[in-house]
Short mmCIF file of C-alpha atoms in Angstrom, two decimals:
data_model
loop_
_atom_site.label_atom_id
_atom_site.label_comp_id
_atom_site.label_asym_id
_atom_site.label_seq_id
_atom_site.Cartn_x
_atom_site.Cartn_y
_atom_site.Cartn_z
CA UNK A 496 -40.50 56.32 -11.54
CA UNK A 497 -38.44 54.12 -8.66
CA UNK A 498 -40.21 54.47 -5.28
CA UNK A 499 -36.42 55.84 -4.29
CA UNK A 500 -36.10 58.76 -6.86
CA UNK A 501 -39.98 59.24 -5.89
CA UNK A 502 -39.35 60.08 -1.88
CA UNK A 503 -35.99 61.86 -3.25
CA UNK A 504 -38.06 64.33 -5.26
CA UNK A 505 -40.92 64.88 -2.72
CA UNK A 506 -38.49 65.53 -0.43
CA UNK A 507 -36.74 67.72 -2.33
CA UNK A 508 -39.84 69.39 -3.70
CA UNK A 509 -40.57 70.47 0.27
CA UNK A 510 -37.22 71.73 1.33
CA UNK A 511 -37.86 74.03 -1.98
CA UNK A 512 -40.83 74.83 -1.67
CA UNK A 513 -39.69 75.27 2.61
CA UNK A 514 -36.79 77.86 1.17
CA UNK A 515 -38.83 79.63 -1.20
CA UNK A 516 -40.81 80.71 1.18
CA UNK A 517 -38.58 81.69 3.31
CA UNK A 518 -36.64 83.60 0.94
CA UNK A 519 -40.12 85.59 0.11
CA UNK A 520 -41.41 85.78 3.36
CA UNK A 521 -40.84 89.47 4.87
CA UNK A 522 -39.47 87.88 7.68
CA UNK A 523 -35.75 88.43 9.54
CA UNK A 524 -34.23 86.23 12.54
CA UNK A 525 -31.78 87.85 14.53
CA UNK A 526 -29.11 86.96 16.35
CA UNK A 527 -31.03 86.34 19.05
CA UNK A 528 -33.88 84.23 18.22
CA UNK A 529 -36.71 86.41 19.40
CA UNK A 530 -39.87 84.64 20.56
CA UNK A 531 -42.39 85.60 17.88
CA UNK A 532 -39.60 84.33 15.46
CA UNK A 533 -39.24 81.14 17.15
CA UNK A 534 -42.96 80.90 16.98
CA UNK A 535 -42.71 81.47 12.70
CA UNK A 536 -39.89 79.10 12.63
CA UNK A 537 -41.50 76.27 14.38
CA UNK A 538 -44.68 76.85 12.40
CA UNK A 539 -43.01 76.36 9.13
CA UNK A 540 -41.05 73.25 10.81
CA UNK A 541 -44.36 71.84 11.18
CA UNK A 542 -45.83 72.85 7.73
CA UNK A 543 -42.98 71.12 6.10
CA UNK A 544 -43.06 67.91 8.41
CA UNK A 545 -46.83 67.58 7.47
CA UNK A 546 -47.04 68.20 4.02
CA UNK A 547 -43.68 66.03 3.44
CA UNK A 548 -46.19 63.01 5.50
CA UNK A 549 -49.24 63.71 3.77
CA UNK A 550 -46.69 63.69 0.14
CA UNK A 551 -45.58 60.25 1.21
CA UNK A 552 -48.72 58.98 2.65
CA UNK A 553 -50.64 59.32 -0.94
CA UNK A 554 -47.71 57.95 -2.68
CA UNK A 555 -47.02 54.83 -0.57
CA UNK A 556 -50.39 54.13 0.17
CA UNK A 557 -50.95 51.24 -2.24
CA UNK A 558 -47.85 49.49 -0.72
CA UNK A 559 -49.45 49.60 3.06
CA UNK A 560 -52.35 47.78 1.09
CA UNK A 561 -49.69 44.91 -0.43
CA UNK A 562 -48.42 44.58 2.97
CA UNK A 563 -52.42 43.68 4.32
CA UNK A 564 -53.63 41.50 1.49
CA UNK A 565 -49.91 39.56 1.76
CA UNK A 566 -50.96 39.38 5.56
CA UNK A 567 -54.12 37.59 4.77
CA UNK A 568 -53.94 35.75 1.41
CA UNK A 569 -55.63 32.10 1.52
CA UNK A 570 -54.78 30.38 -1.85
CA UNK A 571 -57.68 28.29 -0.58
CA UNK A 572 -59.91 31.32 -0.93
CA UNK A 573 -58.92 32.29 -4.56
CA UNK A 574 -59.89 35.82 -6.50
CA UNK A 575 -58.86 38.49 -3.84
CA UNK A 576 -56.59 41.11 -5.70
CA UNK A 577 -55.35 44.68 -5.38
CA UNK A 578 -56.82 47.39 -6.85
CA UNK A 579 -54.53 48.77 -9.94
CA UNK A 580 -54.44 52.51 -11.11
CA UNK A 581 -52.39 54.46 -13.28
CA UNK A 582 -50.55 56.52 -10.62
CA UNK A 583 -48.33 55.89 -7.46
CA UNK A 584 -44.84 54.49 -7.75
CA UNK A 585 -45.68 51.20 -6.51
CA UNK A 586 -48.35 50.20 -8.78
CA UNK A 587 -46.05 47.80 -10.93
CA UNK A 588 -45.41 45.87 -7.46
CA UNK A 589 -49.10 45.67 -7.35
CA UNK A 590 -49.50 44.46 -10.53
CA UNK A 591 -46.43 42.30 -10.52
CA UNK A 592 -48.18 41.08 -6.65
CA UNK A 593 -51.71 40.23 -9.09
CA UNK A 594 -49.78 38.22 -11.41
CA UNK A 595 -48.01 36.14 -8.58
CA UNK A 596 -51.52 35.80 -7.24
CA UNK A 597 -52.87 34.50 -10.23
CA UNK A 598 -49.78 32.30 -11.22
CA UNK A 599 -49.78 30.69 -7.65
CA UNK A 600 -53.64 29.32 -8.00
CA UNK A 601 -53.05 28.07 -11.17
CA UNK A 602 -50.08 26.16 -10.22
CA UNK A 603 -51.91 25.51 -7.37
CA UNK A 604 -54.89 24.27 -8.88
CA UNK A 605 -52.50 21.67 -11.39
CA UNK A 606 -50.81 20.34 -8.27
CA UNK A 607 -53.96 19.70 -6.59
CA UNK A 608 -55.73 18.10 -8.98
CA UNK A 609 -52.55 15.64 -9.71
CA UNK A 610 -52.70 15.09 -6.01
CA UNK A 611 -56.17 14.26 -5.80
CA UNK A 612 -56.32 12.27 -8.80
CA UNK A 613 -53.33 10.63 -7.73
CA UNK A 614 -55.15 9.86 -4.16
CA UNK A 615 -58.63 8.43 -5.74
CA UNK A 616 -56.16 6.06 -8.30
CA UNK A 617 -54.50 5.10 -4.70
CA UNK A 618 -57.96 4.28 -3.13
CA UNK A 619 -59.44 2.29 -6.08
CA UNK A 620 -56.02 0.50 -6.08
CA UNK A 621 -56.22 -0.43 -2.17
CA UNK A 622 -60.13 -1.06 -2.55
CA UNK A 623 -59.77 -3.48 -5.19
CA UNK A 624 -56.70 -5.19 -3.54
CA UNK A 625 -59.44 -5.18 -0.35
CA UNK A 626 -61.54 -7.01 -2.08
CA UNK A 627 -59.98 -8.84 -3.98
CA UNK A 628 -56.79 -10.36 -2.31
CA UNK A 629 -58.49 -9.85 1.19
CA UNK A 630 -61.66 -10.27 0.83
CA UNK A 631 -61.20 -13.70 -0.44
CA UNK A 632 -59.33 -14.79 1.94
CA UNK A 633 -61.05 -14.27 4.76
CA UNK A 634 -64.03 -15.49 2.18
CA UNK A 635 -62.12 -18.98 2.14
CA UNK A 636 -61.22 -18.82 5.80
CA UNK A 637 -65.22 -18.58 6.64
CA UNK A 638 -65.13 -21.65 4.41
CA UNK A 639 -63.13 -23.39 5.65
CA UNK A 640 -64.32 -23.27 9.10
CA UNK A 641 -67.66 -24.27 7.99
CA UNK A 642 -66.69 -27.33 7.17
CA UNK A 643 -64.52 -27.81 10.55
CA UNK A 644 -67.21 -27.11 12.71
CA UNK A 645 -69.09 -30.43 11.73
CA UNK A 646 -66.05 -32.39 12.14
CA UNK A 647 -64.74 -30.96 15.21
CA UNK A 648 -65.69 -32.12 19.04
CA UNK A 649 -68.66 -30.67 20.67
CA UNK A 650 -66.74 -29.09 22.98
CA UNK A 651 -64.37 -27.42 20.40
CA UNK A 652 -67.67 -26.26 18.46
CA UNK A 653 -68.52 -23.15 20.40
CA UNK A 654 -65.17 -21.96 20.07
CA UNK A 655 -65.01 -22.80 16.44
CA UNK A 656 -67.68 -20.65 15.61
CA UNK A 657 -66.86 -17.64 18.10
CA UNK A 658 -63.89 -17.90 15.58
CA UNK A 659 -66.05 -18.11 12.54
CA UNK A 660 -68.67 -15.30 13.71
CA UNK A 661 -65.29 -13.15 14.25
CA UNK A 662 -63.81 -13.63 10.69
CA UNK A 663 -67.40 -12.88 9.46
CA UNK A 664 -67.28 -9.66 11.03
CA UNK A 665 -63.85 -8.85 9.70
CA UNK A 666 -65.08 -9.60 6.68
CA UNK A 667 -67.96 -7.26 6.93
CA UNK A 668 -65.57 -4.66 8.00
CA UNK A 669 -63.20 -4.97 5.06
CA UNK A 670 -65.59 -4.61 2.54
CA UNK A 671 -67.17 -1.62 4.36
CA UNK A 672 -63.72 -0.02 4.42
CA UNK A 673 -63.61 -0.90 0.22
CA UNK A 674 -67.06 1.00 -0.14
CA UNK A 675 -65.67 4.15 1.55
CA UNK A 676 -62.41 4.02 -0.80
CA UNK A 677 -64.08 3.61 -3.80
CA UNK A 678 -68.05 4.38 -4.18
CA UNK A 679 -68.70 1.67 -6.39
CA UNK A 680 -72.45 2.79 -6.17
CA UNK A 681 -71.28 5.87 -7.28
CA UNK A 682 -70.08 4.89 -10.83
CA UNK A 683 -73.05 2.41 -11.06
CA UNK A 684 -76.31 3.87 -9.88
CA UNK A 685 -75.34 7.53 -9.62
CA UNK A 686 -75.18 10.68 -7.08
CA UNK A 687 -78.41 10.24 -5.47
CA UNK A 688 -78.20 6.81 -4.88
CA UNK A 689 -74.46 7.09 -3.59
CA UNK A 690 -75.76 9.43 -1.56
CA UNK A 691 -78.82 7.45 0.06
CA UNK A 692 -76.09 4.64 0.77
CA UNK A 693 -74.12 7.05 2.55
CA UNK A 694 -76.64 8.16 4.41
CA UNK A 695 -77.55 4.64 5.72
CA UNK A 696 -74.38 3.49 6.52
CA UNK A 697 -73.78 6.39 8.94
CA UNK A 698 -77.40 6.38 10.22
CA UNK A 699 -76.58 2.81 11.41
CA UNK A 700 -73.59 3.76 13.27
CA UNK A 701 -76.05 5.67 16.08
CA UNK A 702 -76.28 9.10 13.89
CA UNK A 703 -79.45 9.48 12.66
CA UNK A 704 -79.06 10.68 8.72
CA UNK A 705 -81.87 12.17 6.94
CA UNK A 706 -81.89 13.01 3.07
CA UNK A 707 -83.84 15.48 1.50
CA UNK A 708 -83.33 15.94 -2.52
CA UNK A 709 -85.16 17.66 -5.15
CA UNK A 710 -86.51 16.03 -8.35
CA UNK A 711 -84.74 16.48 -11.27
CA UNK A 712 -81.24 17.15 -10.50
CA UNK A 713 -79.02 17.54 -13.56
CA UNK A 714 -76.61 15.42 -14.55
CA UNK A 715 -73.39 17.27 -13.06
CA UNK A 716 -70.51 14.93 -14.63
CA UNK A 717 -68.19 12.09 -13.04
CA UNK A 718 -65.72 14.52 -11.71
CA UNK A 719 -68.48 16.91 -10.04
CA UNK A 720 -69.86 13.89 -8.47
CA UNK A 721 -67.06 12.83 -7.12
CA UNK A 722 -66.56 16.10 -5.56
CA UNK A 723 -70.27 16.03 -3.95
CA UNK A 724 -69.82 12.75 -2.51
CA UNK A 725 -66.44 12.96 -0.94
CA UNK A 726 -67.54 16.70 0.57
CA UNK A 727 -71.03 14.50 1.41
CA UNK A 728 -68.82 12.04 3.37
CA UNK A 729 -66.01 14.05 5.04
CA UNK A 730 -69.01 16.14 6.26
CA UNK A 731 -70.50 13.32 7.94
CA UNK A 732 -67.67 11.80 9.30
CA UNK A 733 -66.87 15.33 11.10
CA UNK A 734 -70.22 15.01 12.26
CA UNK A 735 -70.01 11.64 13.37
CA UNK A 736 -66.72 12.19 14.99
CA UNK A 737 -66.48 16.44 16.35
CA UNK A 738 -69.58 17.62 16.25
CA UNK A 739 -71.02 14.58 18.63
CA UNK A 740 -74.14 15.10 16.95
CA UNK A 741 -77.75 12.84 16.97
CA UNK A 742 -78.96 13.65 13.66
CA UNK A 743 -77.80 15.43 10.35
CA UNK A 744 -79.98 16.88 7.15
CA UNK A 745 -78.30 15.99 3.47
CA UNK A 746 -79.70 17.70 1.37
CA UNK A 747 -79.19 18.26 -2.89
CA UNK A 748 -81.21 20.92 -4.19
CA UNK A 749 -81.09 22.95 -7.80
CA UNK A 750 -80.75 26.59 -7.06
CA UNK A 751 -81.07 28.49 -9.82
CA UNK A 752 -77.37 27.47 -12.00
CA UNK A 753 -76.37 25.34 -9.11
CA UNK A 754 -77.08 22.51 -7.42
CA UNK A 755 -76.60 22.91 -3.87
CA UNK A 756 -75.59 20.32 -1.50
CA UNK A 757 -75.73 21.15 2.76
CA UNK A 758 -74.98 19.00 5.56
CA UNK A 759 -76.67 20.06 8.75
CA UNK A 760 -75.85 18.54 12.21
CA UNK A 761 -77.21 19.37 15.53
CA UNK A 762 -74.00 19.24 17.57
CA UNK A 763 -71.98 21.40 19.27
CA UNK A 764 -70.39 23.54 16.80
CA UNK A 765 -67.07 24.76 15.15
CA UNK A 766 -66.49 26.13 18.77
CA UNK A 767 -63.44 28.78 17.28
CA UNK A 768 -61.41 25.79 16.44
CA UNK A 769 -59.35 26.27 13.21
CA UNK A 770 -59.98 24.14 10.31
CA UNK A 771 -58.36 20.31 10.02
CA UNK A 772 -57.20 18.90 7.31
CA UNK A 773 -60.81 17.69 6.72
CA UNK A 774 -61.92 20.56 5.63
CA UNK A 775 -59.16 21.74 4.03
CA UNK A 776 -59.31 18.76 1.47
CA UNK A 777 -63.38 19.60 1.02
CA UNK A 778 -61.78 23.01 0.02
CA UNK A 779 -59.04 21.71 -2.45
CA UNK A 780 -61.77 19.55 -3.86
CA UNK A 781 -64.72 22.05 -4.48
CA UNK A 782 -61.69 24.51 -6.02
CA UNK A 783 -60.84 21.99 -8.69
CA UNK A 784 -64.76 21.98 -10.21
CA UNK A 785 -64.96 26.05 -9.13
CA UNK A 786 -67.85 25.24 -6.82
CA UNK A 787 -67.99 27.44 -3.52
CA UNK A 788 -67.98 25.61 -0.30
CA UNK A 789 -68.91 27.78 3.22
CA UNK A 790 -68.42 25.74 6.28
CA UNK A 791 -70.08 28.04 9.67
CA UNK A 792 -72.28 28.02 12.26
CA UNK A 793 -76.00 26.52 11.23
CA UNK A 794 -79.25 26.99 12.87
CA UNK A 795 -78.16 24.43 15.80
CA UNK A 796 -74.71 23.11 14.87
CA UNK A 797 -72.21 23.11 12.13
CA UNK A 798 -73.22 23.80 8.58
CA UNK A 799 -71.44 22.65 5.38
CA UNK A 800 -72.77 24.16 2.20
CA UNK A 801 -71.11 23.23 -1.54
CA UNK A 802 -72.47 25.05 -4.39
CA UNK A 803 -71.62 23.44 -7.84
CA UNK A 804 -72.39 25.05 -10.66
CA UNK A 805 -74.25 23.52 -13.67
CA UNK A 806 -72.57 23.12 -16.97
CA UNK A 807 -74.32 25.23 -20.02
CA UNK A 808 -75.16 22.39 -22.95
#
């Protein structure tokens, strides 16, 4: 039944059920209201207001629910639905709310991983153009500057080579930047080791980066990987760049049907601040695999924790 003929018939069950019992009642009201029928008046007023509240109360119930879960839905926090029943006139809103629910992550989930597959084609693309076009360049400018600096006054040398130290270090830099866009190590050697060079590139930037991982780790599949790593790095770098932390534990552990991977710094904490876009991508990512990632409060710091479940051969 429409929620509008619903209230229409509660209502109109109480002003009968309100006149019945007047009609019944051995009761008379005179021309002048006398006090001890004011007094049965007012009581039935009251009877009628509160059993036309308590009427609408259990019927539109399931609607003040909609209105809380719409308050608080995170797509980015999938699997939270109403509960359905059989009765109540706003139960095919809650059902049709479920549906939209479920419709929205799935579109949700395509678009994302488009996106993101979309993003790591764009960072092998700039990587290899990095490297490649770049790279070389400044490989042939270091080169050529070689060569100039035995040709070139004494006087001119130690310039020459502040030069040639400077392009060296550019050069450094640009492949370093490569590395982060596209784990080459990764696709080589594997996780673990992708995840030991991570760990000693940002323990040589002043962080101190210790890794702790469990002998044999399943093999978890080049899109899982993918996932670990880039949750592995965006961890650190929040580390390395919020959290002003000294040192950090990464650690990849089987648990049971998961492998579990935690980053644990010793800085100063969430603090209340919302969550970046960082995080939010470490989010999107661990959805597209349906691994679980918690980012809180650790025992000292901030604590990232992805759990990626294992694939049934």
């Amino acid at each position: 039944m429409p929620l509008y003929w619903r209230v229409c018939l509660i209502n109109g069950l109480v002003f009968v059920v309100g006149t019945a019992a007047l009609a019944l009642a051995p009761v008379t009201v005179s021309a002048t209201v006398l006090v001890s029928e004011a007094v049965v008046l007012v009581l039935g007023l009251i009877g009628i207001v509160v059993l036309n509240s308590i009427l609408l109360r259990t019927s539109l119930a399931p609607l003040d629910r909609l209105i809380r879960l719409m308050a608080t839905v995170d797509l980015q926090r999938p699997g939270r639905r109403l509960p359905e029943s059989r009765n109540g006139a706003v139960e095919p809103l809650v059902r049709g709310f479920n549906a939209m629910l479920e419709r929205l992550e799935t579109e949700r989930g395509r678009s994302n991983a488009k996106a993101l597959a979309a993003q790591e084609a764009e960072r092998h693309r700039i990587a290899r153009e990095l490297h490649d076009e770049i790279g070389q360049g400044l490989t042939a400018v270091l080169l050529g500057l070689k060569q100039l600096s035995s040709a070139v006054p004494e006087p001119v040398r130690n310039d020459l080579l502040e030069v040639q130290e400077t392009a060296r270090a550019t050069l450094d830099e640009v492949r370093g930047v490569a590395r982060r866009l596209r784990p080459g190590v990764l696709e080589d050697l594997g996780l673990q080791a992708a995840l030991t060079a991570l760990a000693t590139e940002f323990s040589s930037h002043g962080m101190h980066v210790r890794r702790v991982t469990s002998p044999g780790l399943p093999e978890l599949g080049a899109e899982r990987e993918l996932v670990v790593y880039r949750v592995a790095q965006e961890a650190l770098t929040n580390a390395a760049r919020h959290s002003q932390a000294r040192s950090v534990c990464l650690a990849l552990r089987r648990q049971g049907p998961e492998v579990i991977l935690t980053v644990d710094d010793d800085g100063v904490g969430l603090r209340g601040a919302e969550e970046g876009t960082g995080i939010r991508g470490m989010r999107e990512r661990s959805l597209l695999i349906g691994a679980e990632l918690t980012v809180g409060p650790g025992d000292t710091g901030t604590s990232v924790r992805l759990a990626v479940p294992v694939e049934q051969r």
